[in-house]
GROMACS .gro file of N, CA, C and O in nm:
model
  444
    1MET      N    1   0.086  -0.115   0.000
    1MET     CA    2   0.000   0.000   0.000
    1MET      C    3   0.092   0.122   0.000
    1MET      O    4   0.148   0.156   0.103
    2ILE      N    5   0.108   0.185  -0.113
    2ILE     CA    6   0.199   0.298  -0.124
    2ILE      C    7   0.117   0.427  -0.140
    2ILE      O    8   0.033   0.438  -0.230
    3ALA      N    9   0.142   0.524  -0.051
    3ALA     CA   10   0.078   0.656  -0.054
    3ALA      C   11  -0.075   0.647  -0.051
    3ALA      O   12  -0.143   0.726  -0.113
    4VAL      N   13  -0.126   0.550   0.023
    4VAL     CA   14  -0.271   0.536   0.038
    4VAL      C   15  -0.316   0.592   0.172
    4VAL      O   16  -0.409   0.672   0.180
    5LEU      N   17  -0.247   0.553   0.281
    5LEU     CA   18  -0.291   0.595   0.414
    5LEU      C   19  -0.294   0.746   0.430
    5LEU      O   20  -0.380   0.798   0.501
    6SER      N   21  -0.204   0.818   0.365
    6SER     CA   22  -0.200   0.964   0.381
    6SER      C   23  -0.326   1.032   0.329
    6SER      O   24  -0.358   1.143   0.371
    7SER      N   25  -0.399   0.967   0.242
    7SER     CA   26  -0.521   1.029   0.187
    7SER      C   27  -0.647   0.977   0.255
    7SER      O   28  -0.757   1.015   0.215
    8VAL      N   29  -0.632   0.894   0.358
    8VAL     CA   30  -0.747   0.844   0.432
    8VAL      C   31  -0.762   0.929   0.558
    8VAL      O   32  -0.680   0.921   0.650
    9ILE      N   33  -0.865   1.012   0.559
    9ILE     CA   34  -0.890   1.107   0.667
    9ILE      C   35  -1.033   1.084   0.715
    9ILE      O   36  -1.121   1.068   0.632
   10PRO      N   37  -1.059   1.081   0.843
   10PRO     CA   38  -0.974   1.102   0.960
   10PRO      C   39  -0.905   0.973   1.004
   10PRO      O   40  -0.921   0.868   0.941
   11SER      N   41  -0.833   0.981   1.115
   11SER     CA   42  -0.754   0.867   1.162
   11SER      C   43  -0.839   0.744   1.189
   11SER      O   44  -0.793   0.631   1.170
   12SER      N   45  -0.963   0.762   1.232
   12SER     CA   46  -1.050   0.646   1.258
   12SER      C   47  -1.072   0.563   1.132
   12SER      O   48  -1.083   0.441   1.138
   13GLU      N   49  -1.074   0.628   1.016
   13GLU     CA   50  -1.090   0.555   0.889
   13GLU      C   51  -0.963   0.480   0.852
   13GLU      O   52  -0.969   0.374   0.790
   14ARG      N   53  -0.847   0.534   0.889
   14ARG     CA   54  -0.721   0.462   0.865
   14ARG      C   55  -0.717   0.335   0.949
   14ARG      O   56  -0.679   0.229   0.901
   15VAL      N   57  -0.759   0.347   1.074
   15VAL     CA   58  -0.763   0.230   1.163
   15VAL      C   59  -0.859   0.125   1.106
   15VAL      O   60  -0.827   0.006   1.102
   16GLU      N   61  -0.974   0.169   1.059
   16GLU     CA   62  -1.072   0.077   1.001
   16GLU      C   63  -1.015   0.008   0.877
   16GLU      O   64  -1.036  -0.113   0.858
   17LEU      N   65  -0.942   0.081   0.794
   17LEU     CA   66  -0.881   0.021   0.675
   17LEU      C   67  -0.781  -0.088   0.715
   17LEU      O   68  -0.781  -0.198   0.658
   18ILE      N   69  -0.697  -0.061   0.813
   18ILE     CA   70  -0.599  -0.160   0.858
   18ILE      C   71  -0.670  -0.281   0.918
   18ILE      O   72  -0.630  -0.395   0.896
   19GLU      N   73  -0.778  -0.259   0.993
   19GLU     CA   74  -0.857  -0.370   1.048
   19GLU      C   75  -0.911  -0.459   0.936
   19GLU      O   76  -0.904  -0.582   0.944
   20ARG      N   77  -0.963  -0.397   0.831
   20ARG     CA   78  -1.016  -0.474   0.717
   20ARG      C   79  -0.905  -0.553   0.647
   20ARG      O   80  -0.923  -0.669   0.609
   21LEU      N   81  -0.790  -0.488   0.628
   21LEU     CA   82  -0.677  -0.557   0.565
   21LEU      C   83  -0.631  -0.675   0.650
   21LEU      O   84  -0.598  -0.782   0.598
   22ALA      N   85  -0.630  -0.657   0.782
   22ALA     CA   86  -0.589  -0.764   0.872
   22ALA      C   87  -0.683  -0.884   0.861
   22ALA      O   88  -0.638  -0.999   0.867
   23LYS      N   89  -0.811  -0.858   0.843
   23LYS     CA   90  -0.907  -0.968   0.828
   23LYS      C   91  -0.883  -1.047   0.699
   23LYS      O   92  -0.914  -1.165   0.692
   24MET      N   93  -0.827  -0.982   0.599
   24MET     CA   94  -0.803  -1.047   0.471
   24MET      C   95  -0.663  -1.109   0.461
   24MET      O   96  -0.634  -1.180   0.365
   25THR      N   97  -0.578  -1.079   0.559
   25THR     CA   98  -0.441  -1.128   0.557
   25THR      C   99  -0.430  -1.253   0.643
   25THR      O  100  -0.474  -1.254   0.758
   26LYS      N  101  -0.370  -1.358   0.588
   26LYS     CA  102  -0.348  -1.481   0.665
   26LYS      C  103  -0.241  -1.457   0.771
   26LYS      O  104  -0.152  -1.375   0.752
   27THR      N  105  -0.247  -1.534   0.879
   27THR     CA  106  -0.143  -1.528   0.980
   27THR      C  107  -0.009  -1.555   0.913
   27THR      O  108   0.004  -1.650   0.834
   28GLY      N  109   0.088  -1.471   0.940
   28GLY     CA  110   0.220  -1.483   0.877
   28GLY      C  111   0.230  -1.408   0.745
   28GLY      O  112   0.340  -1.393   0.691
   29GLY      N  113   0.117  -1.359   0.693
   29GLY     CA  114   0.118  -1.281   0.569
   29GLY      C  115   0.178  -1.144   0.592
   29GLY      O  116   0.187  -1.095   0.705
   30LYS      N  117   0.219  -1.079   0.484
   30LYS     CA  118   0.287  -0.948   0.494
   30LYS      C  119   0.198  -0.835   0.445
   30LYS      O  120   0.124  -0.849   0.348
   31LEU      N  121   0.211  -0.722   0.513
   31LEU     CA  122   0.152  -0.596   0.469
   31LEU      C  123   0.268  -0.499   0.454
   31LEU      O  124   0.349  -0.481   0.546
   32ILE      N  125   0.279  -0.439   0.338
   32ILE     CA  126   0.385  -0.341   0.312
   32ILE      C  127   0.318  -0.206   0.291
   32ILE      O  128   0.228  -0.192   0.210
   33VAL      N  129   0.363  -0.108   0.370
   33VAL     CA  130   0.306   0.026   0.365
   33VAL      C  131   0.418   0.127   0.342
   33VAL      O  132   0.522   0.121   0.408
   34GLY      N  133   0.397   0.219   0.250
   34GLY     CA  134   0.491   0.327   0.227
   34GLY      C  135   0.417   0.458   0.217
   34GLY      O  136   0.310   0.465   0.155
   35ASP      N  137   0.469   0.560   0.280
   35ASP     CA  138   0.404   0.692   0.276
   35ASP      C  139   0.501   0.797   0.328
   35ASP      O  140   0.618   0.768   0.347
   36PHE      N  141   0.451   0.917   0.356
   36PHE     CA  142   0.535   1.027   0.400
   36PHE      C  143   0.528   1.048   0.550
   36PHE      O  144   0.421   1.038   0.610
   37LEU      N  145   0.643   1.082   0.609
   37LEU     CA  146   0.650   1.123   0.748
   37LEU      C  147   0.626   1.273   0.757
   37LEU      O  148   0.645   1.345   0.659
   38TYR      N  149   0.586   1.320   0.875
   38TYR     CA  150   0.564   1.464   0.889
   38TYR      C  151   0.696   1.538   0.874
   38TYR      O  152   0.803   1.484   0.897
   39SER      N  153   0.687   1.663   0.834
   39SER     CA  154   0.804   1.743   0.802
   39SER      C  155   0.815   1.863   0.895
   39SER      O  156   0.714   1.925   0.930
   40ASP      N  157   0.939   1.897   0.931
   40ASP     CA  158   0.966   2.017   1.009
   40ASP      C  159   0.998   2.137   0.920
   40ASP      O  160   1.031   2.244   0.970
   41LEU      N  161   0.989   2.119   0.788
   41LEU     CA  162   1.016   2.230   0.698
   41LEU      C  163   0.914   2.341   0.721
   41LEU      O  164   0.795   2.314   0.741
   42PRO      N  165   0.957   2.467   0.718
   42PRO     CA  166   0.865   2.579   0.743
   42PRO      C  167   0.738   2.577   0.656
   42PRO      O  168   0.629   2.605   0.705
   43VAL      N  169   0.751   2.540   0.530
   43VAL     CA  170   0.635   2.538   0.442
   43VAL      C  171   0.530   2.439   0.492
   43VAL      O  172   0.410   2.466   0.486
   44TYR      N  173   0.574   2.326   0.545
   44TYR     CA  174   0.479   2.227   0.595
   44TYR      C  175   0.425   2.266   0.732
   44TYR      O  176   0.307   2.243   0.760
   45LYS      N  177   0.507   2.325   0.817
   45LYS     CA  178   0.457   2.370   0.947
   45LYS      C  179   0.340   2.467   0.927
   45LYS      O  180   0.241   2.460   0.998
   46GLU      N  181   0.353   2.555   0.829
   46GLU     CA  182   0.244   2.650   0.798
   46GLU      C  183   0.122   2.576   0.743
   46GLU      O  184   0.009   2.605   0.780
   47ARG      N  185   0.144   2.483   0.655
   47ARG     CA  186   0.034   2.408   0.594
   47ARG      C  187  -0.041   2.324   0.697
   47ARG      O  188  -0.162   2.310   0.691
   48TYR      N  189   0.033   2.265   0.791
   48TYR     CA  190  -0.030   2.181   0.893
   48TYR      C  191  -0.126   2.261   0.981
   48TYR      O  192  -0.222   2.205   1.034
   49LYS      N  193  -0.100   2.390   0.997
   49LYS     CA  194  -0.186   2.475   1.082
   49LYS      C  195  -0.329   2.482   1.028
   49LYS      O  196  -0.423   2.497   1.106
   50GLN      N  197  -0.347   2.470   0.897
   50GLN     CA  198  -0.480   2.477   0.835
   50GLN      C  199  -0.578   2.378   0.894
   50GLN      O  200  -0.694   2.408   0.913
   51TYR      N  201  -0.533   2.256   0.917
   51TYR     CA  202  -0.621   2.148   0.958
   51TYR      C  203  -0.585   2.091   1.094
   51TYR      O  204  -0.617   1.977   1.125
   52SER      N  205  -0.521   2.171   1.178
   52SER     CA  206  -0.476   2.121   1.308
   52SER      C  207  -0.593   2.076   1.395
   52SER      O  208  -0.577   1.987   1.478
   53GLU      N  209  -0.712   2.134   1.375
   53GLU     CA  210  -0.828   2.090   1.454
   53GLU      C  211  -0.873   1.951   1.410
   53GLU      O  212  -0.925   1.874   1.489
   54LEU      N  213  -0.857   1.920   1.282
   54LEU     CA  214  -0.895   1.788   1.230
   54LEU      C  215  -0.803   1.681   1.286
   54LEU      O  216  -0.847   1.584   1.344
   55GLU      N  217  -0.674   1.698   1.264
   55GLU     CA  218  -0.571   1.615   1.325
   55GLU      C  219  -0.435   1.673   1.290
   55GLU      O  220  -0.418   1.738   1.187
   56PRO      N  221  -0.336   1.651   1.377
   56PRO     CA  222  -0.202   1.708   1.352
   56PRO      C  223  -0.142   1.656   1.221
   56PRO      O  224  -0.172   1.545   1.177
   57HIS      N  225  -0.057   1.739   1.160
   57HIS     CA  226   0.019   1.704   1.040
   57HIS      C  227  -0.070   1.674   0.919
   57HIS      O  228  -0.039   1.588   0.838
   58THR      N  229  -0.181   1.745   0.909
   58THR     CA  230  -0.275   1.729   0.799
   58THR      C  231  -0.289   1.862   0.728
   58THR      O  232  -0.288   1.967   0.791
   59PHE      N  233  -0.305   1.859   0.596
   59PHE     CA  234  -0.309   1.983   0.519
   59PHE      C  235  -0.382   1.961   0.386
   59PHE      O  236  -0.411   1.848   0.348
   60GLN      N  237  -0.407   2.071   0.316
   60GLN     CA  238  -0.469   2.065   0.184
   60GLN      C  239  -0.364   2.099   0.080
   60GLN      O  240  -0.290   2.196   0.093
   61THR      N  241  -0.358   2.017  -0.025
   61THR     CA  242  -0.262   2.040  -0.132
   61THR      C  243  -0.313   2.148  -0.229
   61THR      O  244  -0.429   2.189  -0.220
   62GLU      N  245  -0.226   2.186  -0.321
   62GLU     CA  246  -0.264   2.286  -0.422
   62GLU      C  247  -0.382   2.239  -0.507
   62GLU      O  248  -0.458   2.319  -0.558
   63ASP      N  249  -0.396   2.107  -0.524
   63ASP     CA  250  -0.507   2.054  -0.603
   63ASP      C  251  -0.624   2.007  -0.516
   63ASP      O  252  -0.705   1.924  -0.557
   64SER      N  253  -0.631   2.060  -0.393
   64SER     CA  254  -0.745   2.045  -0.300
   64SER      C  255  -0.757   1.909  -0.232
   64SER      O  256  -0.859   1.881  -0.169
   65ALA      N  257  -0.659   1.824  -0.241
   65ALA     CA  258  -0.663   1.698  -0.167
   65ALA      C  259  -0.626   1.723  -0.021
   65ALA      O  260  -0.540   1.807   0.007
   66ILE      N  261  -0.690   1.652   0.070
   66ILE     CA  262  -0.654   1.659   0.211
   66ILE      C  263  -0.560   1.542   0.239
   66ILE      O  264  -0.592   1.427   0.212
   67ILE      N  265  -0.441   1.574   0.293
   67ILE     CA  266  -0.335   1.475   0.309
   67ILE      C  267  -0.283   1.478   0.453
   67ILE      O  268  -0.276   1.583   0.515
   68HIS      N  269  -0.245   1.362   0.501
   68HIS     CA  270  -0.189   1.349   0.635
   68HIS      C  271  -0.047   1.294   0.626
   68HIS      O  272  -0.021   1.201   0.549
   69HIS      N  273   0.044   1.352   0.704
   69HIS     CA  274   0.180   1.300   0.717
   69HIS      C  275   0.192   1.236   0.855
   69HIS      O  276   0.134   1.285   0.951
   70PHE      N  277   0.270   1.131   0.866
   70PHE     CA  278   0.273   1.046   0.985
   70PHE      C  279   0.397   1.064   1.070
   70PHE      O  280   0.503   1.099   1.020
   71SER      N  281   0.382   1.033   1.197
   71SER     CA  282   0.497   1.011   1.284
   71SER      C  283   0.523   0.860   1.286
   71SER      O  284   0.433   0.781   1.256
   72LYS      N  285   0.644   0.822   1.321
   72LYS     CA  286   0.678   0.681   1.329
   72LYS      C  287   0.589   0.611   1.432
   72LYS      O  288   0.536   0.502   1.407
   73ASN      N  289   0.567   0.674   1.546
   73ASN     CA  290   0.482   0.615   1.650
   73ASN      C  291   0.339   0.594   1.602
   73ASN      O  292   0.275   0.496   1.637
   74GLU      N  293   0.290   0.687   1.523
   74GLU     CA  294   0.154   0.677   1.471
   74GLU      C  295   0.139   0.551   1.384
   74GLU      O  296   0.040   0.478   1.397
   75ILE      N  297   0.236   0.525   1.300
   75ILE     CA  298   0.232   0.406   1.215
   75ILE      C  299   0.238   0.279   1.300
   75ILE      O  300   0.160   0.185   1.279
   76TYR      N  301   0.328   0.277   1.397
   76TYR     CA  302   0.335   0.162   1.487
   76TYR      C  303   0.201   0.139   1.556
   76TYR      O  304   0.154   0.025   1.565
   77ASN      N  305   0.139   0.245   1.606
   77ASN     CA  306   0.013   0.231   1.679
   77ASN      C  307  -0.101   0.181   1.590
   77ASN      O  308  -0.188   0.108   1.636
   78ILE      N  309  -0.101   0.219   1.464
   78ILE     CA  310  -0.205   0.174   1.372
   78ILE      C  311  -0.187   0.025   1.338
   78ILE      O  312  -0.283  -0.051   1.334
   79LEU      N  313  -0.063  -0.015   1.315
   79LEU     CA  314  -0.036  -0.151   1.270
   79LEU      C  315  -0.024  -0.253   1.383
   79LEU      O  316  -0.059  -0.370   1.366
   80ASN      N  317   0.027  -0.211   1.497
   80ASN     CA  318   0.064  -0.303   1.604
   80ASN      C  319  -0.047  -0.398   1.652
   80ASN      O  320  -0.016  -0.513   1.684
   81PRO      N  321  -0.172  -0.360   1.657
   81PRO     CA  322  -0.272  -0.458   1.702
   81PRO      C  323  -0.282  -0.582   1.614
   81PRO      O  324  -0.327  -0.687   1.660
   82TYR      N  325  -0.241  -0.572   1.489
   82TYR     CA  326  -0.262  -0.680   1.392
   82TYR      C  327  -0.133  -0.734   1.331
   82TYR      O  328  -0.132  -0.847   1.283
   83TYR      N  329  -0.029  -0.651   1.327
   83TYR     CA  330   0.094  -0.687   1.258
   83TYR      C  331   0.216  -0.665   1.348
   83TYR      O  332   0.223  -0.567   1.421
   84GLU      N  333   0.311  -0.757   1.338
   84GLU     CA  334   0.440  -0.738   1.403
   84GLU      C  335   0.530  -0.667   1.303
   84GLU      O  336   0.542  -0.712   1.188
   85ILE      N  337   0.588  -0.556   1.343
   85ILE     CA  338   0.673  -0.479   1.253
   85ILE      C  339   0.804  -0.553   1.233
   85ILE      O  340   0.880  -0.574   1.326
   86GLN      N  341   0.829  -0.594   1.109
   86GLN     CA  342   0.951  -0.667   1.075
   86GLN      C  343   1.060  -0.570   1.031
   86GLN      O  344   1.177  -0.592   1.055
   87CYS      N  345   1.020  -0.461   0.965
   87CYS     CA  346   1.117  -0.368   0.908
   87CYS      C  347   1.053  -0.229   0.901
   87CYS      O  348   0.936  -0.217   0.866
   88PHE      N  349   1.127  -0.128   0.939
   88PHE     CA  350   1.082   0.011   0.925
   88PHE      C  351   1.200   0.090   0.875
   88PHE      O  352   1.301   0.105   0.944
   89GLU      N  353   1.192   0.139   0.751
   89GLU     CA  354   1.301   0.215   0.689
   89GLU      C  355   1.251   0.352   0.650
   89GLU      O  356   1.135   0.369   0.611
   90THR      N  357   1.340   0.450   0.660
   90THR     CA  358   1.307   0.586   0.615
   90THR      C  359   1.408   0.629   0.510
   90THR      O  360   1.522   0.583   0.508
   91LYS      N  361   1.363   0.716   0.421
   91LYS     CA  362   1.452   0.776   0.322
   91LYS      C  363   1.385   0.900   0.266
   91LYS      O  364   1.266   0.922   0.286
   92GLU      N  365   1.461   0.982   0.196
   92GLU     CA  366   1.404   1.099   0.132
   92GLU      C  367   1.338   1.058   0.001
   92GLU      O  368   1.387   0.969  -0.069
   93ALA      N  369   1.226   1.124  -0.028
   93ALA     CA  370   1.153   1.097  -0.152
   93ALA      C  371   1.087   1.225  -0.198
   93ALA      O  372   1.067   1.318  -0.121
   94LYS      N  373   1.052   1.228  -0.325
   94LYS     CA  374   0.983   1.344  -0.382
   94LYS      C  375   0.833   1.324  -0.377
   94LYS      O  376   0.783   1.216  -0.408
   95SER      N  377   0.764   1.430  -0.339
   95SER     CA  378   0.617   1.426  -0.343
   95SER      C  379   0.572   1.445  -0.487
   95SER      O  380   0.652   1.476  -0.576
   96ILE      N  381   0.443   1.430  -0.510
   96ILE     CA  382   0.387   1.452  -0.643
   96ILE      C  383   0.413   1.595  -0.692
   96ILE      O  384   0.420   1.620  -0.811
   97HIS      N  385   0.431   1.687  -0.596
   97HIS     CA  386   0.460   1.827  -0.630
   97HIS      C  387   0.609   1.857  -0.628
   97HIS      O  388   0.651   1.970  -0.623
   98GLN      N  389   0.690   1.749  -0.627
   98GLN     CA  390   0.837   1.756  -0.636
   98GLN      C  391   0.903   1.820  -0.514
   98GLN      O  392   1.013   1.874  -0.523
   99ARG      N  393   0.839   1.811  -0.398
   99ARG     CA  394   0.901   1.854  -0.273
   99ARG      C  395   0.972   1.733  -0.212
   99ARG      O  396   0.921   1.623  -0.213
  100THR      N  397   1.090   1.755  -0.156
  100THR     CA  398   1.165   1.648  -0.093
  100THR      C  399   1.118   1.633   0.052
  100THR      O  400   1.120   1.729   0.129
  101LEU      N  401   1.075   1.512   0.087
  101LEU     CA  402   1.025   1.481   0.220
  101LEU      C  403   1.084   1.349   0.268
  101LEU      O  404   1.130   1.268   0.187
  102HIS      N  405   1.077   1.327   0.398
  102HIS     CA  406   1.112   1.196   0.452
  102HIS      C  407   0.994   1.103   0.429
  102HIS      O  408   0.878   1.139   0.452
  103SER      N  409   1.024   0.984   0.383
  103SER     CA  410   0.920   0.884   0.362
  103SER      C  411   0.956   0.760   0.442
  103SER      O  412   1.064   0.750   0.498
  104PHE      N  413   0.861   0.667   0.450
  104PHE     CA  414   0.889   0.543   0.520
  104PHE      C  415   0.835   0.425   0.441
  104PHE      O  416   0.745   0.439   0.359
  105MET      N  417   0.894   0.311   0.469
  105MET     CA  418   0.847   0.184   0.417
  105MET      C  419   0.849   0.089   0.536
  105MET      O  420   0.950   0.076   0.605
  106VAL      N  421   0.735   0.028   0.564
  106VAL     CA  422   0.724  -0.063   0.677
  106VAL      C  423   0.669  -0.196   0.629
  106VAL      O  424   0.583  -0.201   0.541
  107VAL      N  425   0.725  -0.304   0.683
  107VAL     CA  426   0.676  -0.438   0.654
  107VAL      C  427   0.622  -0.495   0.785
  107VAL      O  428   0.695  -0.501   0.885
  108GLY      N  429   0.495  -0.534   0.782
  108GLY     CA  430   0.432  -0.594   0.899
  108GLY      C  431   0.394  -0.738   0.869
  108GLY      O  432   0.349  -0.769   0.759
  109ILE      N  433   0.413  -0.825   0.966
  109ILE     CA  434   0.376  -0.966   0.955
  109ILE      C  435   0.251  -0.988   1.039
  109ILE      O  436   0.249  -0.956   1.158
  110LYS      N  437   0.146  -1.042   0.977
  110LYS     CA  438   0.019  -1.063   1.046
  110LYS      C  439   0.039  -1.155   1.165
  110LYS      O  440   0.096  -1.263   1.154
  111LYS      N  441  -0.011  -1.111   1.281
  111LYS     CA  442  -0.001  -1.189   1.406
  111LYS      C  443  -0.098  -1.304   1.403
  111LYS      O  444  -0.202  -1.299   1.341
   0.00000   0.00000   0.00000
């Protein structure tokens, strides 16, 4: 699941999506998730303020999409009830608007 969770708003819907995926995943099966981590860049700090009441690190893009950026703990908390985290890697990546951000790739094994 690449760049899917960031567009699922609010957080309760992300949890529901992971619950549904867990029901479809066999014990020992893998879930791979990749998306963006929240940014300390000034442009993003300003953008996050727009939707801070909805949830932290959420903003509207130039093309009107509402997007959420994650903390590492947030991803662990969403996946942990159903998946054991086997691997969590971070690296820089370009957004669709060509901004450089930290991204993550996590592999979870169904409990």
